[in-house]
Amino acid sequence: MTFTSEGSILEWRGEGETLRIEPWGTDSVRIRSSKKMPISEQNWGLLGEHHEPGQAVRVEISEDQSLATLTNGNITVTAHAFKEGNAGAGHTESLCELSFSKADGTELFQEMPQHGALKLHARKFSPTDGGNQRIEATFLSPENEHLYGMGEYQQSYMDLKGCSFELAHRNSQASIPFVVSSAGYGFLWNNPAIGTAEFSKNRTRWVAESSRQLDYWVTAGNEPAEIERHYADATGHAPKMPEWGLGFWQCKLRYWNQNQVLEVAREFKRRNIPIDVLVIDFFHWPHMGDFRFEEEFWPNPKAMCEELHSMGIKVMVSVWPQISLRSENYEHMLENGLLVSAEHGIDIANMYQEPNQFYDATNPEAQAFVWNKCKNNYADLGVDAFWLDEAEPEYGTYDFGNYRYYSGPNIATGNIYPREYNRGFYEGQLAMGREGNIVNLTRCAWVGSQKYGSLVWSGDVQSTFEDLKAQITCGIHMGMAGIPWFTTDMGGFALGDVNDPKFKELLVRWCQFSCFSPVMRNHGYRLGIQPDGSMDETITAADGSLRDPSGVDNEPWSYGTAIQQVLVKYINIRERMRPYTRELFDSAHQDGQPLIRGLFYEFPEDAKTHSISDEYMFGPDLLVAPVVEYSARNRTVYLPGDASTSWTDLHTGASYTGGTSVTVDAPLDVIPVFAKNGNDHALASAI
């Protein structure tokens, strides 16, 4: 027999291949295919427990075994089995092609046809070193579909149709292989291997450079919100965001000592500027991998945390996964297999500051070791949250084939690293009783990271208006890829000169965007001379050795009175937005809904919304149009919808009809924001 079925699972076998089709959640199916080996039960991005369909599943096999269908709610998979002669090879192949449709017959997409003179295969398995295979899956999808998701790539395209992507993580690139189509489906490439994804006009192609089997998940939905809900059910829901995540977070390149941190906090209170979180960034430790404060500069962290808590400020501390060869923990971690290892050459992954190797976050024993160090040296002293930096991880050179993890070769499993890094800290804090108060600020993510309290920021982007514009699409695509908690370095991370009027204007415009983002967070490596004439400090330890630079001041009052007034204005707006922002975070937790949404999300029937990349919806009711050009004091805004949709300019109170473009004033202290159908959420007087 060509097809077999057992319960709700349909299988086909031929040419040494086993192809399995099974329901996996509401209106969803999982497809796995393996060549010359049994199907693996490794779930990768999907939740470990099997999700029952939630509706009746129907499996039908034709009498002649040429056709089989599996229907799960609103999705149907049709499998067509046939023989294809190959005279040149001297034999006849047994083939099977899949197509996907909604239950009403609406076609979604199909595998690339495999018959004819081209002798192509929609599912292609090629040999590679190490026992795995290079796997390609090729599909035909609607030429006029619009695609969104895939995580964070530094580009300004809204519609991803026609784009190609490296399936790998880098600093400021988080590869999350889930894409949502306007045709009514979501597609998850359930594979952590390094690879590529291509969304061409003539075909869609997914490639895993080294993998055991083909594995993907498909869901059908009538609108983007329904697809995102199915995806969250299948891969995990974000936890509830604690109340302190809704306000303003303050950081700079590096607060380098305890007194400096406390004085900054006291100044916020003296000036009556709201602040929820104060962040202590990198190199507060003796060596990378020591996972503790350096006593000379941080003599009493517990007392510091207690004073900050008395002011109502939470404390976040940066942790890096690098282990210096000089770290007090290096020998133990090396001897016990807790480090990533190089396949060839010297066993060093990065040379920043000092030679180091990454801890193996895919190893449960390594997770426990690192968490216990951080619990004892940070959490038990009062540190409330962790900034999990370098989460890709950031190799000195991104030679993905040269590193091996507990989970397997990097090239085959490496994309799970940031998720497992976050998992270790999330589960460790759960064990401390911190449920409902866990936020891991992190620079990367993969499928399922959201369920481990991952607040992903967009990496070390430059301080330019071009980079500001790219963060809009980054935020939208991250939300569509199932990561609702997103933030950026306000003002950009690198090359911001505090004396440059262009940078000051950029900081203001970025602050306005950050105000209407999931988390409002000020951070960056600032250069230049402060108003008091001071520059970046040269820091020397008692023994004469140098410490890392700290960057010049980056507090709201560091840029002069005029800039301070605008920054504080938006920090206060953020405070008044708490009830609305709380609604959005609750929707993310319960239904997997993104906070930052493309206009298409709320207005899928409006064709003009499909490619607009410089506006977005903050939740269902607020349209935000950041100013992303230097010296601009007005901008044109498209207001989606139709004659039944009204938009209120929250700056002027003017009302407009949907489906129109308007040019509105945007002086330096104003970001154009419009409330849909009068739902101003008490913001009209705030802007």
XYZ file of C-alpha atoms in Angstrom:
687
model
C 0.000 0.000 0.000
C 1.197 3.533 -0.831
C -0.757 5.327 1.939
C -1.452 4.178 5.465
C -3.368 5.836 8.261
C -3.349 5.270 11.981
C -5.835 7.320 13.925
C -5.492 10.887 12.637
C -2.007 10.382 11.116
C -1.518 9.848 7.388
C 1.710 8.389 5.974
C 3.112 7.708 2.527
C 6.213 5.680 1.749
C 8.227 5.433 -1.434
C 11.798 5.587 -2.707
C 13.090 5.116 0.837
C 11.164 8.179 2.057
C 8.612 8.285 4.854
C 6.227 11.249 4.615
C 4.010 11.904 7.632
C 1.016 14.283 7.722
C -0.759 14.874 11.007
C -3.027 17.415 12.690
C -1.162 19.678 15.103
C -3.480 22.140 16.791
C -6.531 24.014 15.593
C -6.718 24.360 11.786
C -3.084 23.238 11.605
C -0.955 20.361 10.344
C 2.614 19.190 10.769
C 4.547 17.676 7.858
C 7.624 15.542 8.405
C 9.663 13.630 5.861
C 12.710 11.446 6.378
C 14.903 9.562 3.928
C 16.321 6.145 4.833
C 15.659 6.627 8.558
C 12.617 6.707 10.861
C 10.741 9.919 11.625
C 12.272 11.734 14.601
C 10.029 12.844 17.447
C 12.194 15.912 18.189
C 9.782 18.860 18.363
C 12.263 21.756 17.994
C 10.073 24.884 17.945
C 6.749 23.215 18.579
C 5.582 22.576 22.105
C 6.574 19.221 23.546
C 3.058 18.075 24.235
C 1.009 17.118 21.211
C -1.867 19.531 20.702
C -5.112 17.737 20.046
C -6.916 19.167 17.030
C -9.910 20.656 18.814
C -12.188 19.610 15.997
C -12.951 16.452 14.060
C -10.141 15.217 11.814
C -11.008 13.420 8.599
C -8.561 11.146 6.739
C -9.577 9.706 3.373
C -7.609 7.445 1.011
C -8.827 6.725 -2.497
C -9.467 3.141 -3.493
C -6.634 3.128 -6.030
C -4.190 4.611 -3.482
C -3.398 7.565 -5.736
C -4.987 10.229 -3.587
C -5.311 10.903 0.119
C -6.577 13.870 2.105
C -6.338 14.955 5.720
C -8.694 17.673 6.917
C -8.287 19.336 10.298
C -10.842 22.081 10.786
C -10.124 24.805 8.247
C -7.123 23.162 6.576
C -6.924 20.275 4.120
C -3.775 18.572 2.877
C -4.098 16.646 -0.362
C -1.428 14.045 -1.170
C -1.178 12.843 -4.756
C 0.878 9.648 -5.268
C 2.004 8.586 -8.734
C 4.687 6.813 -10.726
C 7.058 8.769 -12.947
C 9.147 7.017 -15.539
C 12.831 7.928 -15.844
C 14.256 6.239 -18.916
C 17.637 7.857 -18.466
C 17.985 6.328 -15.017
C 16.440 3.073 -16.099
C 13.668 2.910 -13.507
C 10.298 4.310 -12.454
C 10.108 6.616 -9.421
C 7.382 6.595 -6.800
C 6.499 10.202 -5.980
C 4.042 12.074 -3.795
C 3.056 15.743 -4.091
C 1.285 17.801 -1.446
C -1.119 20.697 -1.805
C -2.758 22.783 0.911
C -6.166 24.416 0.916
C -8.810 25.712 3.261
C -11.718 23.458 4.055
C -13.908 25.385 1.587
C -11.508 24.529 -1.249
C -9.609 27.833 -1.368
C -6.086 26.973 -2.512
C -3.244 28.117 -0.255
C -0.059 26.725 -1.799
C 1.396 23.482 -3.115
C 4.658 21.672 -3.451
C 6.584 22.233 -6.666
C 5.431 19.738 -9.331
C 7.837 16.824 -9.693
C 6.806 15.363 -13.038
C 8.153 16.097 -16.504
C 11.526 16.451 -18.170
C 13.046 18.672 -15.444
C 13.183 15.730 -13.016
C 12.961 18.078 -10.032
C 12.004 17.024 -6.519
C 9.947 19.186 -4.178
C 11.587 17.452 -1.229
C 15.278 17.059 -1.978
C 17.725 15.221 0.283
C 21.435 15.589 -0.510
C 24.347 13.999 1.389
C 26.500 16.073 3.749
C 29.270 15.280 6.200
C 28.384 13.949 9.632
C 25.439 11.719 8.778
C 22.846 14.455 8.197
C 21.484 15.618 4.873
C 21.082 18.921 3.099
C 17.342 19.374 2.735
C 15.443 21.576 0.308
C 11.689 22.071 0.184
C 10.239 23.946 -2.784
C 6.694 25.255 -3.132
C 4.486 27.197 -5.496
C 2.514 29.933 -3.771
C 0.236 32.740 -4.984
C 2.162 35.298 -7.016
C 0.129 38.158 -5.536
C 0.385 37.091 -1.881
C 1.986 39.386 0.710
C 4.298 37.912 3.341
C 5.224 39.089 6.835
C 7.323 37.730 9.692
C 10.693 35.903 9.677
C 11.984 37.857 12.675
C 14.457 40.696 12.632
C 16.456 41.640 9.556
C 17.815 45.151 9.165
C 15.850 46.242 6.104
C 12.827 48.398 5.380
C 10.706 46.048 3.267
C 7.254 45.450 4.646
C 6.059 42.864 2.119
C 8.642 40.046 2.105
C 7.472 38.562 -1.189
C 10.526 38.732 -3.435
C 13.011 38.711 -0.531
C 15.536 36.091 0.544
C 16.875 35.469 4.041
C 19.777 33.768 5.724
C 18.452 31.392 8.375
C 21.096 32.265 10.946
C 21.543 34.676 13.819
C 23.908 37.635 13.877
C 24.236 40.781 15.955
C 21.047 42.725 14.986
C 19.626 39.709 13.068
C 17.214 37.265 14.706
C 16.120 34.521 12.328
C 12.683 33.158 13.227
C 11.427 31.044 10.295
C 7.711 31.735 10.555
C 5.924 33.658 7.819
C 2.300 34.783 7.494
C 0.666 35.065 4.066
C -2.170 37.338 3.055
C -3.528 34.267 1.242
C -4.617 32.965 4.642
C -1.905 30.700 5.996
C 1.082 30.686 8.315
C 4.160 28.548 7.604
C 6.753 27.505 10.190
C 10.025 25.953 9.019
C 10.432 23.821 12.128
C 14.177 23.353 11.756
C 17.027 25.048 13.693
C 19.666 24.397 11.022
C 21.600 27.126 9.274
C 20.000 27.660 5.882
C 18.110 30.014 3.589
C 14.552 31.023 2.777
C 13.594 32.476 -0.608
C 10.186 33.956 -1.388
C 10.476 34.395 -5.142
C 7.721 35.199 -7.584
C 8.029 31.773 -9.221
C 8.687 29.631 -6.153
C 9.284 29.530 -2.411
C 12.309 27.566 -1.265
C 13.485 26.571 2.222
C 16.936 25.056 2.776
C 18.528 23.398 5.808
C 22.261 22.929 5.281
C 22.445 19.951 7.643
C 19.439 18.175 9.103
C 18.005 14.768 9.870
C 14.580 15.325 8.363
C 12.188 17.757 6.744
C 9.811 19.325 9.274
C 7.314 22.158 8.846
C 3.991 23.285 10.297
C 1.138 25.017 8.484
C -1.926 26.766 9.859
C -4.898 28.344 8.109
C -6.739 31.460 9.204
C -9.169 34.006 7.861
C -7.207 36.962 9.252
C -3.693 37.591 10.629
C -4.934 37.645 14.243
C -6.302 34.121 13.909
C -3.031 32.833 12.443
C -0.999 34.448 15.235
C -3.296 32.879 17.824
C -2.762 29.413 16.325
C 0.994 29.974 16.237
C 1.122 30.985 19.907
C -0.890 27.900 20.827
C 1.582 25.699 18.924
C 4.865 27.294 20.089
C 4.028 28.960 23.397
C 2.480 32.145 24.739
C 4.432 35.070 26.141
C 3.981 35.358 29.926
C 2.285 38.342 31.534
C 4.437 41.452 31.403
C 5.061 42.784 34.937
C 3.858 46.311 35.654
C 7.422 47.620 35.795
C 7.874 46.634 32.162
C 5.365 49.267 31.058
C 7.289 52.370 32.093
C 10.634 53.976 31.216
C 13.953 52.103 31.339
C 17.267 53.961 31.655
C 20.669 52.722 30.515
C 23.933 53.875 28.929
C 26.930 52.051 27.539
C 28.223 51.314 31.011
C 27.547 52.572 34.500
C 30.894 51.559 35.878
C 30.463 51.827 39.637
C 27.887 51.583 42.376
C 27.891 55.265 43.361
C 27.297 56.330 39.767
C 24.201 54.110 39.516
C 22.775 55.446 42.760
C 23.425 59.063 41.861
C 21.660 58.656 38.508
C 18.651 57.128 40.270
C 18.588 59.938 42.848
C 18.722 62.537 40.070
C 15.686 60.978 38.364
C 13.822 61.338 41.653
C 15.048 64.902 42.268
C 13.817 65.909 38.816
C 10.561 63.963 39.240
C 11.135 61.978 36.020
C 9.329 58.610 36.039
C 11.611 55.569 35.850
C 10.836 51.875 36.323
C 14.117 50.126 35.522
C 17.776 51.087 35.777
C 20.104 48.846 33.784
C 23.708 47.963 34.653
C 25.424 46.935 31.440
C 28.520 44.888 30.649
C 32.013 44.677 32.185
C 30.901 45.204 35.731
C 32.649 41.840 36.273
C 36.354 41.006 36.744
C 36.496 38.648 33.714
C 33.855 37.447 31.290
C 32.333 34.310 32.731
C 32.864 35.202 36.383
C 29.175 36.144 36.632
C 29.596 38.565 39.529
C 30.270 42.206 40.360
C 33.883 43.358 40.632
C 34.283 44.235 44.308
C 36.503 47.283 43.809
C 33.803 49.161 41.933
C 30.731 47.455 43.390
C 31.505 46.990 47.106
C 27.936 46.343 48.281
C 25.494 45.360 45.489
C 22.886 44.242 48.002
C 22.748 47.685 49.622
C 22.643 49.286 46.164
C 19.653 47.172 45.142
C 17.883 47.912 48.406
C 18.248 51.674 47.924
C 17.036 51.438 44.317
C 14.061 49.382 45.426
C 13.241 51.985 48.064
C 12.933 54.478 45.189
C 10.610 52.127 43.283
C 13.269 51.213 40.704
C 13.933 47.683 39.485
C 17.522 46.571 38.770
C 18.548 44.783 35.593
C 22.080 43.426 35.116
C 23.798 42.391 31.906
C 25.094 38.833 31.529
C 27.262 37.642 28.660
C 27.631 33.985 27.640
C 31.370 34.331 26.966
C 33.753 32.544 29.320
C 37.231 34.087 29.342
C 40.167 31.735 29.459
C 41.136 33.742 32.571
C 37.738 33.366 34.251
C 37.593 31.645 37.612
C 34.979 29.330 36.082
C 36.763 28.428 32.842
C 38.617 25.277 33.915
C 35.581 23.735 35.585
C 33.355 24.469 32.586
C 35.927 23.168 30.108
C 36.582 19.952 32.003
C 32.864 19.227 32.399
C 31.885 19.852 28.792
C 29.877 23.004 29.534
C 31.431 25.076 26.733
C 30.821 25.291 23.013
C 33.725 23.612 21.236
C 35.458 24.411 17.967
C 35.485 21.653 15.364
C 38.840 22.821 13.973
C 41.703 25.023 15.119
C 42.083 26.823 18.432
C 39.109 26.413 20.752
C 38.317 30.129 20.961
C 35.185 31.749 19.542
C 35.758 35.448 20.214
C 38.688 37.728 21.047
C 36.787 40.810 22.260
C 38.675 42.171 25.291
C 40.221 38.773 26.015
C 40.189 35.271 24.460
C 36.939 33.511 25.313
C 34.566 30.703 24.419
C 30.784 30.594 24.789
C 29.018 28.514 27.354
C 26.842 25.830 25.798
C 23.311 27.024 26.491
C 21.883 23.915 24.791
C 23.348 21.777 27.587
C 20.997 21.522 30.605
C 23.964 21.050 32.948
C 25.580 24.227 31.601
C 22.293 26.105 31.959
C 22.069 25.073 35.600
C 25.700 25.970 36.342
C 25.433 29.470 34.860
C 22.052 30.159 36.453
C 23.272 29.094 39.889
C 26.223 31.477 39.612
C 23.876 34.306 38.601
C 21.364 33.440 41.304
C 24.012 33.520 44.021
C 25.851 36.618 42.772
C 22.942 38.703 41.419
C 19.391 37.520 42.126
C 19.993 36.698 45.778
C 21.468 40.195 46.236
C 18.334 41.862 44.890
C 18.860 42.027 41.114
C 15.391 41.832 39.561
C 16.030 41.015 35.920
C 18.685 39.980 33.441
C 19.956 41.373 30.169
C 21.086 38.314 28.185
C 23.457 39.917 25.703
C 25.447 38.274 22.891
C 22.592 35.791 22.577
C 23.170 34.785 18.939
C 25.938 33.973 20.046
C 28.199 36.568 18.391
C 31.195 34.655 17.105
C 34.295 36.636 16.174
C 33.677 35.310 12.673
C 30.340 33.719 11.846
C 31.815 30.391 10.782
C 28.691 28.406 11.554
C 30.223 25.092 10.548
C 33.086 25.308 13.046
C 31.250 24.969 16.364
C 29.568 22.089 18.143
C 26.900 22.180 20.844
C 25.425 19.630 23.200
C 22.425 19.635 20.836
C 24.646 18.793 17.853
C 26.684 20.632 15.241
C 25.992 24.357 15.109
C 25.182 24.128 11.412
C 22.404 21.633 12.235
C 20.996 22.950 15.525
C 22.592 26.335 16.219
C 19.530 28.534 15.851
C 18.054 27.236 19.129
C 20.930 28.824 21.111
C 19.218 32.134 22.037
C 16.031 30.379 23.075
C 17.888 27.950 25.327
C 19.987 30.793 26.776
C 16.755 32.540 27.795
C 15.179 29.302 28.945
C 17.869 28.672 31.561
C 17.299 32.066 33.177
C 13.515 31.906 32.893
C 13.220 28.493 34.512
C 15.770 29.456 37.165
C 13.727 32.505 38.127
C 10.523 30.467 38.108
C 12.125 28.165 40.666
C 12.800 31.266 42.804
C 9.082 32.081 42.811
C 9.289 35.012 40.385
C 6.417 33.946 38.144
C 4.776 37.037 36.653
C 7.917 39.115 37.188
C 10.359 37.643 34.652
C 11.715 39.700 31.769
C 14.880 38.668 29.934
C 16.168 41.468 27.733
C 17.933 39.603 24.945
C 19.558 40.309 21.599
C 18.233 37.301 19.722
C 15.415 34.778 19.597
C 14.125 31.693 17.844
C 10.825 29.855 17.657
C 9.360 29.604 21.154
C 11.596 32.230 22.765
C 8.478 34.221 23.619
C 7.383 31.704 26.256
C 10.604 32.298 28.211
C 9.988 35.998 28.865
C 12.224 37.141 25.997
C 12.198 40.874 25.371
C 14.185 41.093 22.156
C 15.981 44.249 21.246
C 17.259 44.962 17.770
C 20.981 44.830 18.467
C 23.829 47.262 17.970
C 22.258 49.390 15.254
C 23.780 52.690 14.181
C 22.600 56.129 15.256
C 21.138 57.149 11.880
C 17.698 58.036 10.564
C 17.985 55.119 8.145
C 18.419 52.744 11.081
C 15.496 54.336 12.895
C 13.255 53.656 9.910
C 14.418 50.033 9.754
C 13.365 49.484 13.360
C 9.722 50.002 12.370
C 9.785 47.006 10.030
C 11.910 45.046 12.524
C 9.255 45.510 15.201
C 6.402 44.580 12.883
C 8.083 41.459 11.493
C 9.180 40.318 14.959
C 5.566 40.523 16.109
C 4.408 38.568 13.071
C 7.083 35.948 13.873
C 5.496 35.440 17.287
C 7.756 37.669 19.409
C 5.443 40.370 20.844
C 7.994 41.789 23.348
C 10.300 44.045 21.307
C 12.440 47.103 21.984
C 15.331 49.103 20.513
C 18.232 51.194 21.765
C 16.640 54.638 21.914
C 18.827 56.828 19.716
C 20.621 53.819 18.246
C 23.608 52.127 19.841
C 26.671 53.320 17.939
C 28.226 56.590 16.776
C 25.857 59.019 18.486
C 27.729 62.275 19.178
C 26.019 64.276 21.915
C 27.349 67.526 20.397
C 25.870 66.856 16.954
C 22.513 68.641 16.400
C 21.524 65.902 13.956
C 22.024 63.248 16.614
C 20.042 65.237 19.174
C 17.165 65.437 16.733
C 17.504 61.711 16.001
C 17.365 60.960 19.730
C 14.123 62.916 20.055
C 12.515 61.175 17.079
C 13.667 57.786 18.335
C 12.307 58.584 21.805
C 8.912 59.276 20.259
C 8.985 55.936 18.422
C 10.147 54.194 21.597
C 7.250 55.682 23.558
C 4.861 53.815 21.251
C 6.827 50.549 21.351
C 6.325 47.568 23.658
C 9.139 48.728 25.965
C 10.540 52.283 26.152
C 14.244 51.970 26.815
C 17.074 54.505 26.552
C 20.500 53.057 25.704
C 23.573 53.706 23.578
C 27.303 54.339 23.415
C 27.415 58.125 23.361
C 30.446 60.042 22.147
C 31.531 63.675 22.470
C 31.964 66.320 25.141
C 29.342 66.916 27.825
C 28.041 70.429 28.611
C 30.328 70.473 31.667
C 33.347 69.771 29.438
C 33.794 66.145 30.519
C 34.475 63.350 28.063
C 34.409 59.570 28.201
C 36.175 58.477 31.351
C 39.410 56.499 31.414
C 38.838 53.945 34.135
C 41.770 52.430 35.978
C 41.652 49.793 38.691
C 43.730 50.029 41.866
C 46.413 47.809 40.332
C 46.777 50.172 37.363
C 44.952 47.980 34.846
C 42.437 49.625 32.528
C 38.720 48.956 32.428
C 36.296 49.324 29.526
C 35.103 52.844 28.576
C 31.792 54.016 29.969
C 30.559 56.374 27.245
C 29.475 59.924 28.016
C 26.268 60.600 29.924
C 22.995 59.449 28.411
C 20.318 60.607 30.857
C 17.439 62.857 29.718
C 19.147 65.916 31.251
C 22.449 65.192 29.480
C 21.438 66.966 26.260
C 20.390 70.409 27.472
C 17.076 71.848 28.589
C 15.298 71.863 25.215
C 15.969 68.202 24.489
C 15.244 67.211 28.076
C 11.800 68.790 27.890
C 10.833 66.688 24.862
C 12.254 63.459 26.278
C 10.456 63.962 29.587
C 7.242 64.821 27.753
C 7.220 61.379 26.150
C 8.289 59.595 29.318
C 5.203 61.124 30.937
C 3.008 60.168 27.984
C 4.258 56.641 28.432
C 3.108 56.769 32.063
C -0.370 57.910 31.062
C -0.554 55.110 28.497
C -0.284 52.351 31.106
C -3.947 51.210 30.940
C -3.781 50.876 27.148
C -0.327 49.282 27.118
C -1.501 46.819 29.763
C -4.352 45.790 27.454
C -1.883 45.148 24.643
C 0.463 43.046 26.776
C -2.490 41.041 28.072
C -3.605 40.380 24.498
C -0.080 39.201 23.659
C -0.148 36.846 26.640
C -3.605 35.440 26.039
C -3.907 35.386 22.244
C -0.402 35.811 20.836
C -1.217 39.224 19.375
C 1.692 41.581 18.541
C 1.810 45.055 20.079
C 3.426 46.651 17.008
C 1.343 45.785 13.935
C 1.577 46.651 10.283
C -1.404 48.577 8.934
C -2.348 45.415 7.030
C -2.992 43.632 10.333
C -6.052 45.689 11.210
C -6.987 46.527 7.600
C -6.232 43.432 5.473
C -8.827 44.437 2.869
C -7.104 47.764 2.189
C -4.586 46.978 -0.564
C -2.595 50.148 0.112
C -1.561 48.852 3.535
C 0.336 45.822 2.266
C 3.654 47.593 1.658
C 3.590 50.664 3.930
C 6.767 50.447 6.017
C 7.013 53.802 7.840
C 3.752 53.686 9.808
C 2.303 51.105 12.154
C -0.520 50.332 14.522
C 0.291 50.276 18.230
C -2.422 47.841 19.175
C -5.805 48.017 17.463
C -6.582 51.695 18.064
C -3.502 53.899 17.603
C -1.838 54.624 14.290
C 1.736 55.899 14.743
C 3.693 57.672 12.013
C 7.265 58.322 13.214
C 9.297 61.095 11.629
C 12.284 59.330 10.064
C 13.940 62.140 8.119
C 16.313 64.761 9.481
C 14.893 68.306 9.701
C 11.411 67.199 8.638
C 8.677 69.187 10.377
C 5.702 67.572 8.677
C 4.961 64.259 7.053
C 2.380 62.549 4.892
C 0.381 59.824 6.597
C -1.878 57.248 5.000
C -4.991 56.590 7.083
C -6.331 53.118 6.193
C -9.893 51.913 6.016
C -12.884 53.397 4.207
C -15.596 55.993 4.679
C -16.837 54.170 7.774
C -13.443 54.609 9.492
C -12.589 57.841 11.268
C -9.185 58.978 12.502
C -8.516 61.659 15.117
C -5.173 63.468 15.150
C -4.222 63.383 18.825
C -2.059 66.490 18.465
C -4.598 68.807 16.819
C -7.932 67.080 17.386
C -8.653 67.148 13.640
C -10.732 64.279 12.265
C -10.168 62.457 8.967
C -11.815 59.702 6.962
C -10.185 56.332 6.292
C -8.672 55.574 2.906
C -7.038 59.001 2.591
C -3.552 60.488 2.805
C -3.000 63.647 4.823
C 0.000 65.865 5.425
C 0.241 66.896 9.054
C 2.554 69.130 11.058
C 5.263 67.381 13.077
C 7.387 69.919 14.960
C 10.288 68.461 16.887
C 8.191 67.717 19.960
C 5.372 65.977 18.040
C 5.003 62.507 16.554
C 1.849 62.092 14.462
C -0.508 59.689 16.260
C -4.115 59.020 15.263
C -6.870 57.318 17.230
C -9.208 55.017 15.317
C -12.906 55.795 15.629
C -12.382 58.077 18.613
C -10.604 55.476 20.769
C -8.101 57.969 22.144
C -7.521 56.123 25.448
C -7.134 59.440 27.288
C -4.159 60.403 25.114
C -5.644 63.434 23.399
C -4.427 65.789 26.099
C -1.059 64.089 26.403
C 0.391 64.724 22.958
